PDB file of C-alpha atoms in Angstrom:
ATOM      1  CA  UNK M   4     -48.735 131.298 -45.842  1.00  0.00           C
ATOM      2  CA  UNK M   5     -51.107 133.059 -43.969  1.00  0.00           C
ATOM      3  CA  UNK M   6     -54.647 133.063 -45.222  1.00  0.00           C
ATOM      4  CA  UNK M   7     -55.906 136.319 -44.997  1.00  0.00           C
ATOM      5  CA  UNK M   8     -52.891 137.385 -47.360  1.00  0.00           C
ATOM      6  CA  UNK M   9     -53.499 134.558 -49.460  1.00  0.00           C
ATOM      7  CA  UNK M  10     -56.814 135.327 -50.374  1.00  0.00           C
ATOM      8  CA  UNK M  11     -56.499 138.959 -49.994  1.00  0.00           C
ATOM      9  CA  UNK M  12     -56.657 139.886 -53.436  1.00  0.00           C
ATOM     10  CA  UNK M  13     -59.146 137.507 -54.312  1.00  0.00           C
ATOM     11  CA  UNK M  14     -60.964 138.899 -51.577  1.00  0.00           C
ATOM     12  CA  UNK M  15     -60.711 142.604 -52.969  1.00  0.00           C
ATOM     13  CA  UNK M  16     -61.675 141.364 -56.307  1.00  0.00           C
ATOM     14  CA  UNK M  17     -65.127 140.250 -54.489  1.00  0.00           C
ATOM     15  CA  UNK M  18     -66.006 143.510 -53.917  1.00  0.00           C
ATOM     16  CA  UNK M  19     -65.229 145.150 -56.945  1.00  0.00           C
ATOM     17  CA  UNK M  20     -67.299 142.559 -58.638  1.00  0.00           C
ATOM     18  CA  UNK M  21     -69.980 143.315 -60.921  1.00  0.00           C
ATOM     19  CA  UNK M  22     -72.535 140.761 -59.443  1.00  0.00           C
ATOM     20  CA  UNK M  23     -75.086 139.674 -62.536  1.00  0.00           C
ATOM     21  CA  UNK M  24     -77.792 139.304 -60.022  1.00  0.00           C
ATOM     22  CA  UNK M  25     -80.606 138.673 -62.460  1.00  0.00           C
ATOM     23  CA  UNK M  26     -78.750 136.314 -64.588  1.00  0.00           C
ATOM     24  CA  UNK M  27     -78.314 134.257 -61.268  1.00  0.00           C
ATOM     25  CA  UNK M  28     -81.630 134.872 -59.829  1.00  0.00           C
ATOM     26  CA  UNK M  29     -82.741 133.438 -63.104  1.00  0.00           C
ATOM     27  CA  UNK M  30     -80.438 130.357 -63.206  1.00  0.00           C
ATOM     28  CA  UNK M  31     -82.118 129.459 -59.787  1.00  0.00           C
ATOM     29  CA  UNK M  32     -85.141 129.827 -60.873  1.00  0.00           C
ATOM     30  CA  UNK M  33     -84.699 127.876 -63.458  1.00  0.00           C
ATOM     31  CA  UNK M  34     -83.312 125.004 -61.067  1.00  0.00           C
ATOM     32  CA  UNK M  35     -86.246 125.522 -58.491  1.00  0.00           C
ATOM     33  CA  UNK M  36     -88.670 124.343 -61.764  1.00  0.00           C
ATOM     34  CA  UNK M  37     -87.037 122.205 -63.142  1.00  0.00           C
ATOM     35  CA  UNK M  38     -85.324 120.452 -60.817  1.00  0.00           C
ATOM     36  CA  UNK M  39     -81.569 119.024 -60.394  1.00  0.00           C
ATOM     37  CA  UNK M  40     -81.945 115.215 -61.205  1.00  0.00           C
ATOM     38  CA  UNK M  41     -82.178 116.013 -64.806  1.00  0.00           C
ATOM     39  CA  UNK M  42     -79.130 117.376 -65.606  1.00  0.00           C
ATOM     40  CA  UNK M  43     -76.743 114.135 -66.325  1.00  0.00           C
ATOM     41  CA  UNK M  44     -73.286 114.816 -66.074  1.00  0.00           C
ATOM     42  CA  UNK M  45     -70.754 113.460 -68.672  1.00  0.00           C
ATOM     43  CA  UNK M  46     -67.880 112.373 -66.716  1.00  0.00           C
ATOM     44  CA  UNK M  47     -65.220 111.794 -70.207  1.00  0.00           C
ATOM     45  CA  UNK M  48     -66.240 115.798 -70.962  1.00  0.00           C
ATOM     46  CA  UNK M  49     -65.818 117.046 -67.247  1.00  0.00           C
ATOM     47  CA  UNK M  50     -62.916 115.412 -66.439  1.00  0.00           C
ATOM     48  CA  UNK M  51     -61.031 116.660 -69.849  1.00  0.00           C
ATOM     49  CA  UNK M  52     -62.264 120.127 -68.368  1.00  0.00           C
ATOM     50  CA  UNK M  53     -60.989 119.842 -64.310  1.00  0.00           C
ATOM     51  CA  UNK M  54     -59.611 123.451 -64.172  1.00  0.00           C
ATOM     52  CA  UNK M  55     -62.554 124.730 -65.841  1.00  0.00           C
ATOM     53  CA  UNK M  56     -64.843 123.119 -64.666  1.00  0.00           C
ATOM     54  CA  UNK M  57     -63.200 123.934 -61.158  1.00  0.00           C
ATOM     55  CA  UNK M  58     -63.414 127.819 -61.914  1.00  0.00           C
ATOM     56  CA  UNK M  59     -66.601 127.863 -62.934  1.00  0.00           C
ATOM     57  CA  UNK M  60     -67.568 125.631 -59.390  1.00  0.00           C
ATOM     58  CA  UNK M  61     -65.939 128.517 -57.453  1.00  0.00           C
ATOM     59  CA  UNK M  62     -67.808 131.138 -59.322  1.00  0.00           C
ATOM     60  CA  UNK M  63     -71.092 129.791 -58.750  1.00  0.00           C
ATOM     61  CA  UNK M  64     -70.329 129.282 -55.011  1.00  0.00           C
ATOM     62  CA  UNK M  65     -69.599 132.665 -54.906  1.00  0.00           C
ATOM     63  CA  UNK M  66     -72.684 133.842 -56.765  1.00  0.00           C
ATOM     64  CA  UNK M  67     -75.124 131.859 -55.063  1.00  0.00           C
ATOM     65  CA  UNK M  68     -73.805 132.939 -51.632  1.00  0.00           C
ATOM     66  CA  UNK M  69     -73.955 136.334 -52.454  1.00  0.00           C
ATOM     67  CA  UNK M  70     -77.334 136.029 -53.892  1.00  0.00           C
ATOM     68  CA  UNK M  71     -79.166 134.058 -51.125  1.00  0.00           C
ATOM     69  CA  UNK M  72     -76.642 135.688 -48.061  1.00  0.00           C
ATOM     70  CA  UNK M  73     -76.207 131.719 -46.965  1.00  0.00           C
ATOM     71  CA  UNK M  74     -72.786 130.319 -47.244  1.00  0.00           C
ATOM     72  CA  UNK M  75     -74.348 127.087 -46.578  1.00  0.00           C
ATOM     73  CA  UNK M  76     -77.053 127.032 -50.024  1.00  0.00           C
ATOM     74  CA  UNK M  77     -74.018 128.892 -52.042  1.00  0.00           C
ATOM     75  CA  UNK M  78     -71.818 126.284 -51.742  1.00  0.00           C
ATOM     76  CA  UNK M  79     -74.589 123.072 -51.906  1.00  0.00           C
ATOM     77  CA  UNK M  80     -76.108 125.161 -55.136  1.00  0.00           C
ATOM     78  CA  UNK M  81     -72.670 124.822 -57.032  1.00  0.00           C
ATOM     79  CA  UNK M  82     -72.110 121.335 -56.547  1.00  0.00           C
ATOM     80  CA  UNK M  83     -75.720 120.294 -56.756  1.00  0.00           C
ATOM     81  CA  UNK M  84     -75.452 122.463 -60.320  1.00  0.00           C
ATOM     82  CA  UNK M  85     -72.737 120.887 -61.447  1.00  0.00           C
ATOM     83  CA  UNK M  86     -73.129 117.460 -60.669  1.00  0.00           C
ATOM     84  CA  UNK M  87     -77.066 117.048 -60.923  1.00  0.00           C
ATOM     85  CA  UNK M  88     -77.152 116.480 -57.203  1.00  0.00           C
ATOM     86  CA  UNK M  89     -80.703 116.611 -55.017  1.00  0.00           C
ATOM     87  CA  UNK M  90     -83.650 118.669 -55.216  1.00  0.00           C
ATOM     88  CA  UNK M  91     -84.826 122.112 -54.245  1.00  0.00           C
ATOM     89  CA  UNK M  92     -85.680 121.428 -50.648  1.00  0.00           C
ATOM     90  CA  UNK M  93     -82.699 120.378 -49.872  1.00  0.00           C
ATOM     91  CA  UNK M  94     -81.979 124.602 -50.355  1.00  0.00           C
ATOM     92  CA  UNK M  95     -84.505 125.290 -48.382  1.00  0.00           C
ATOM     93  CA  UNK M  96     -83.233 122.682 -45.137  1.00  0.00           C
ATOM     94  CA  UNK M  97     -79.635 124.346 -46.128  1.00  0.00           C
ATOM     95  CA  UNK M  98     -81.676 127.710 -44.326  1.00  0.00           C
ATOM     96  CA  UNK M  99     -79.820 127.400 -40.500  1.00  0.00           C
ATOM     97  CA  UNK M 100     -76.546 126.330 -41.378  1.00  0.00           C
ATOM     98  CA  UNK M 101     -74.425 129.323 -41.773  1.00  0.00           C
ATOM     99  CA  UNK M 102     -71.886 129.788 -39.306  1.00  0.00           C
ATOM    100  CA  UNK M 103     -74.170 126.574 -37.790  1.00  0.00           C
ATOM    101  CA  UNK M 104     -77.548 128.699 -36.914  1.00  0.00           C
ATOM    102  CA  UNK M 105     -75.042 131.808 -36.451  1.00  0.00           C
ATOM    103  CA  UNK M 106     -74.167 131.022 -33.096  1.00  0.00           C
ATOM    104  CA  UNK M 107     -70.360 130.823 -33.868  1.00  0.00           C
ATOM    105  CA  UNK M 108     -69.851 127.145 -35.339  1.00  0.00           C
ATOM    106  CA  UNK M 109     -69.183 125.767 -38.543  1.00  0.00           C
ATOM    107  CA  UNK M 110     -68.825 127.811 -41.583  1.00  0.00           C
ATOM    108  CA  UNK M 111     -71.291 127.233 -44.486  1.00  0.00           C
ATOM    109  CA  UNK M 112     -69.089 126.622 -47.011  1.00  0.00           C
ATOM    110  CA  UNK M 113     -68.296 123.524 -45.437  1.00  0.00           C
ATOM    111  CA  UNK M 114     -71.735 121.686 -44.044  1.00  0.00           C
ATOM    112  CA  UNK M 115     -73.191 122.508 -47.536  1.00  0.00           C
ATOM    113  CA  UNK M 116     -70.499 120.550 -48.979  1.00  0.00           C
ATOM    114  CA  UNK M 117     -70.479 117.551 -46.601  1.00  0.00           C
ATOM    115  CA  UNK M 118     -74.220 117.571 -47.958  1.00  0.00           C
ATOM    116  CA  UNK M 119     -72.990 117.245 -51.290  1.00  0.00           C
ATOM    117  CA  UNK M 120     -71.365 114.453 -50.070  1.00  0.00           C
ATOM    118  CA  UNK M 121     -73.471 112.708 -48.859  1.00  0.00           C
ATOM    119  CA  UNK M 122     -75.819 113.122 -52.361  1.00  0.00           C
ATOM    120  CA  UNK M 123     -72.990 111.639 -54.286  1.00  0.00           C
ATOM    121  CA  UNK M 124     -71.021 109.270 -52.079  1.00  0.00           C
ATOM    122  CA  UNK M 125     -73.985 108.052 -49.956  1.00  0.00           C
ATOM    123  CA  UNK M 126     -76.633 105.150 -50.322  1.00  0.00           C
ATOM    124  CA  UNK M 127     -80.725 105.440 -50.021  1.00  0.00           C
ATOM    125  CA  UNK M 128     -79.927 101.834 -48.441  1.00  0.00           C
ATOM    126  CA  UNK M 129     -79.709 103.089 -44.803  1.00  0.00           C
ATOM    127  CA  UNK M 130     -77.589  99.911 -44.044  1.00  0.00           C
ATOM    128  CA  UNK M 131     -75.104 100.437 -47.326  1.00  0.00           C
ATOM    129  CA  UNK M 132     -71.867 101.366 -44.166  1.00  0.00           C
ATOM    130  CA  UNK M 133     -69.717 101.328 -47.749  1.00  0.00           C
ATOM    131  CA  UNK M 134     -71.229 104.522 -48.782  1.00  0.00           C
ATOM    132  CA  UNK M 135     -71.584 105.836 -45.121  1.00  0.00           C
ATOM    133  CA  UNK M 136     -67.644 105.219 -45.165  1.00  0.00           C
ATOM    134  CA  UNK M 137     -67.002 106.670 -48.622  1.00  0.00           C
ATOM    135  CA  UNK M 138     -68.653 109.992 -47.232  1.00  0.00           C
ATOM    136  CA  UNK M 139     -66.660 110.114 -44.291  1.00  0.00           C
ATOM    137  CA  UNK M 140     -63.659 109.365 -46.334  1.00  0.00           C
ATOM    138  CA  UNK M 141     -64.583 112.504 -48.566  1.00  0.00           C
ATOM    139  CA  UNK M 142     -65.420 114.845 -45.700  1.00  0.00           C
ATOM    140  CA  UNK M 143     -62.152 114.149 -43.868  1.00  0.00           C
ATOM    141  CA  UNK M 144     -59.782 114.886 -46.857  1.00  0.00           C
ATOM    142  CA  UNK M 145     -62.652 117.662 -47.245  1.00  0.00           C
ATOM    143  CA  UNK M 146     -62.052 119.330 -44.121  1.00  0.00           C
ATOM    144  CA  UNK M 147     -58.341 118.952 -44.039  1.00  0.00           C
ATOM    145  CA  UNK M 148     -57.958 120.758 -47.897  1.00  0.00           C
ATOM    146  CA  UNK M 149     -60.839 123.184 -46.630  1.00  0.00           C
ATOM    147  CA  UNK M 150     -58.157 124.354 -43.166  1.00  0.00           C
ATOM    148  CA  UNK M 151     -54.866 124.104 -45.474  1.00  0.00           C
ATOM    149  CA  UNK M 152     -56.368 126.724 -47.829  1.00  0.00           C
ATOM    150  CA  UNK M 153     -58.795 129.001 -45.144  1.00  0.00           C
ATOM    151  CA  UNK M 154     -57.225 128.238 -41.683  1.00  0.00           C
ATOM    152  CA  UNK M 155     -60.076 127.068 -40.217  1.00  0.00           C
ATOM    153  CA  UNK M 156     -63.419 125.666 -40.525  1.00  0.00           C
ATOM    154  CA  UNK M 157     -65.021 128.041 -37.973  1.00  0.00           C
ATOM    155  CA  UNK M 158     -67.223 130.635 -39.081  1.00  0.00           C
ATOM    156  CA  UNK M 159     -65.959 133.259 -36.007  1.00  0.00           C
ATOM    157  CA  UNK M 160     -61.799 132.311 -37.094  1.00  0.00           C
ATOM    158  CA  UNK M 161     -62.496 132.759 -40.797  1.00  0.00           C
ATOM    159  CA  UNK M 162     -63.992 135.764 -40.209  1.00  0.00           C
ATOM    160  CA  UNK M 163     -61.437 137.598 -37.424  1.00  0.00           C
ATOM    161  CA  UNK M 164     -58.739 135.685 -39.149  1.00  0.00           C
ATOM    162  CA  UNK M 165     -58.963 135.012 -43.117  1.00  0.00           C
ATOM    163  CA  UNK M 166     -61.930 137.186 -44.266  1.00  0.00           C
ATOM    164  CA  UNK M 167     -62.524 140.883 -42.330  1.00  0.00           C
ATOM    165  CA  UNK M 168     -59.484 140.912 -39.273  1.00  0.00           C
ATOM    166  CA  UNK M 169     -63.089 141.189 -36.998  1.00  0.00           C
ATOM    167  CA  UNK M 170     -65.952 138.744 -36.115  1.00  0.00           C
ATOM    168  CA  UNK M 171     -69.160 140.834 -36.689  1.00  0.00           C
ATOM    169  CA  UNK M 172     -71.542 138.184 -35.714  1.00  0.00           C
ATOM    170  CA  UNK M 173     -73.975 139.941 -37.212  1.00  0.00           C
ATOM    171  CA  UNK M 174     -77.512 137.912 -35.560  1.00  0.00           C
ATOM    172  CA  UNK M 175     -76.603 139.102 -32.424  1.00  0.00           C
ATOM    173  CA  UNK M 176     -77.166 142.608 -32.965  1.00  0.00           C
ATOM    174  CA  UNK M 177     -78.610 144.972 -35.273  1.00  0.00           C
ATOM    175  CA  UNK M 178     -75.277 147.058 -34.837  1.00  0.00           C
ATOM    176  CA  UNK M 179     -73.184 143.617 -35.747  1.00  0.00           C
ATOM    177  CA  UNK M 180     -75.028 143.493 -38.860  1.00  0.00           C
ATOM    178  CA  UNK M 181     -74.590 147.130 -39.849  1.00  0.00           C
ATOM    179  CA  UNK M 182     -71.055 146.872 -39.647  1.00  0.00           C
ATOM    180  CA  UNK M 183     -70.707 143.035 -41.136  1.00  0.00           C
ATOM    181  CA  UNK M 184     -72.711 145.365 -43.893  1.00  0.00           C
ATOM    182  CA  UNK M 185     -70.634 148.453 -44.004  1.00  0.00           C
ATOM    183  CA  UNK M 186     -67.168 146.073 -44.540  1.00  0.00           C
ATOM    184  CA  UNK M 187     -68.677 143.854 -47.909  1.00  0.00           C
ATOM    185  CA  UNK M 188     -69.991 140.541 -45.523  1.00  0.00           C
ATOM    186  CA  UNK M 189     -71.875 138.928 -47.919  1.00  0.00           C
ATOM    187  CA  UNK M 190     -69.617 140.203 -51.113  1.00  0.00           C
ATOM    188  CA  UNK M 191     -66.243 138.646 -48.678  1.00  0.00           C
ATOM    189  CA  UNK M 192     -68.231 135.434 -47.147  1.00  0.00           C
ATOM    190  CA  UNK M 193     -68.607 134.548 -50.652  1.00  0.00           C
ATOM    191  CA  UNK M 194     -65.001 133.128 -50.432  1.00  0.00           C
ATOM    192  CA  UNK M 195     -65.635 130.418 -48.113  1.00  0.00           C
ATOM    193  CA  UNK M 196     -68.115 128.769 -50.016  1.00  0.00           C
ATOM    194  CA  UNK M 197     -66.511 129.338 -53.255  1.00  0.00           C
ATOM    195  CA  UNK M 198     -63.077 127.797 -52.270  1.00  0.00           C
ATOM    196  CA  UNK M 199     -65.155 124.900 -50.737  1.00  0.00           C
ATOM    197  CA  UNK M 200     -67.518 124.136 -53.599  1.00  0.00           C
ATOM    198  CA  UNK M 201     -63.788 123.364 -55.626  1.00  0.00           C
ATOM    199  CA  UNK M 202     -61.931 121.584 -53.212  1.00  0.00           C
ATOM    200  CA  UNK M 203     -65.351 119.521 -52.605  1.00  0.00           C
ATOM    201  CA  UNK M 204     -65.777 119.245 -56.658  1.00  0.00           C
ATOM    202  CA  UNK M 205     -62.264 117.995 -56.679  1.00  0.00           C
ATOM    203  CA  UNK M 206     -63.096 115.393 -54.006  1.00  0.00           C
ATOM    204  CA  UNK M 207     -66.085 114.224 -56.286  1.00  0.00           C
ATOM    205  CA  UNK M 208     -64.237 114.323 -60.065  1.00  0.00           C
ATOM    206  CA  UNK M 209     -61.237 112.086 -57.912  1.00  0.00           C
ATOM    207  CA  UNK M 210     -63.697 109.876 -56.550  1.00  0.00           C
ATOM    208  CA  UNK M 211     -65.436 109.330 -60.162  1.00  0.00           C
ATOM    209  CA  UNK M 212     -61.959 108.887 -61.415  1.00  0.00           C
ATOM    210  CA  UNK M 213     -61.124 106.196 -58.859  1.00  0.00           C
ATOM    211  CA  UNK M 214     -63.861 104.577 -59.409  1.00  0.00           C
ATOM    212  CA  UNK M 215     -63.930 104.895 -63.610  1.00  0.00           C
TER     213      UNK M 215
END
């Protein structure tokens, strides 16, 4: 099927949406004090609750993207939420990554969620290759899920092709961004990292499984 009609009504819905901005803003803040370690997550509860916990993944991709206008920190914030992943700077290095720096590369919604990754699957031993290779393992059935469902993992093709029918590229000119403004860009690029925080929460709740 192809992806801009499968997500077209999702899509619409995104701008329609009531956006609870200062019940998000708050839930960050709340993060940004206190941190992400200290939420432990209990695998027998989330795994009884996959679709749920799957929508709500989505959601928060969606919110956070639309609330900090990075695709890149929308989709790390859900999973880092969820799972009790990193700390705040890791939001703050998240900064360049949409549509990698803007210049036409990778979409947001999927480096943010290689980061994830790499939180969950990877070692602090900088020789542990096993969790090297369980990242890459993740990020390749990642990426391939990520294209099946968007049609790409290009920022410039999800745009022209899945999200507007156009590439705006709105950095390279303050007419780009008027119109990426004028046609919902940050209430549409919302979809990205939402459909990538629950394909990459998927990847994570399978892995726990496999390894349970």
């Amino acid at each position: 099927m192809d992806p801009k009609a499968k997500w077209e009504d999702r899509l619409t819905r995104l701008t329609e949406r009531n956006w609870d901005v200062e019940g998000i803003r708050a839930r960050l803040a709340g993060f940004q004090k206190n941190g992400f370690k200290s939420i432990k997550p209990d695998w027998t509860d989330m795994l009884a609750r996959r679709a749920e916990i799957l929508d709500l993944v989505q959601l928060r991709g969606e919110e956070y993207e639309y609330l900090t206008h990075s695709c890149s920190k929308g989709s790390l914030l859900a999973l880092m939420e969820q799972f009790g992943l990193g700390s705040w700077e890791l939001v703050r290095a998240m900064s360049p990554f949409p549509g990698f720096g803007m210049t036409g590369g990778i979409c947001g919604g999927v480096t943010g969620c290689l980061t994830a990754f790499g939180l969950y699957f990877g070692s602090d031993d900088p020789e542990n290759y096993e969790g090297t290779g369980r990242t890459m393992t993740a990020a390749r059935e990642f990426i391939t899920r990520f294209t099946d469902e968007l049609g790409t993992i290009s920022c410039p093709k999800l745009q022209e092709g899945t999200i507007f029918g156009h590439y705006w590229d709105p950095r390279a000119k303050p007419e780009n961004f008027k119109a990426f403004m004028n046609n919902w860009g940050y209430e549409k690029c919302s979809l990205p990292p939402g459909i990538g925080a629950r394909l990459a929460a998927d990847i994570i709740l399978n892995g726990y499984e496999a390894q349970a």
